[in-house]
Amino acid sequence: MPTPLDRLTMKSKHATLAFSGLVTAALAWSMWSGNIFPAPADPTGDPHEWTHEELRRWLAARNLHPQEGDTRDQLLERVKANMR
């Protein structure tokens, strides 16, 4: 018949094993550097053919802070001015 101390020991053993499993899983994930939400790739080709969202994403990726109210033409001018 297990004593209260035995029951407590078994519960903490299971908690310790569960915690160790979580730490091991997190370590394995970080070692393989898995991205849960990978960043979308930069748009390619002629900026005149890009959508409004692609223009905004291109500017935001370069910390050029596109404004919410910018029109497509304004964004296009900013992209062309900052392309190398």
Steps between C-alpha positions, in 0.01 A plus 500: 500500500662830392545765761418869443871565453516232228203656318660845516828362367326331205306818410813714506684238295234522227505879510880501473491263204233709327700819555817332372313389189381854431850642544644234270237569235567876516874441473461269201273755329747783552794287384329431170395868492149427384298808420136463584407802290768555236517847349364527147756547228561838343302566184703473183472654158375841398357704791234636263345152501501455880184518703439764766580246772824391332615863482420548870679176593811599302517838675431352844775240457747785460364700797367773271169508692222517241197697619149354508359778283764487227368440152650243267668776298663648811626158606630431150694828497656419837597150383659633181688768697641240740589227251867461425 
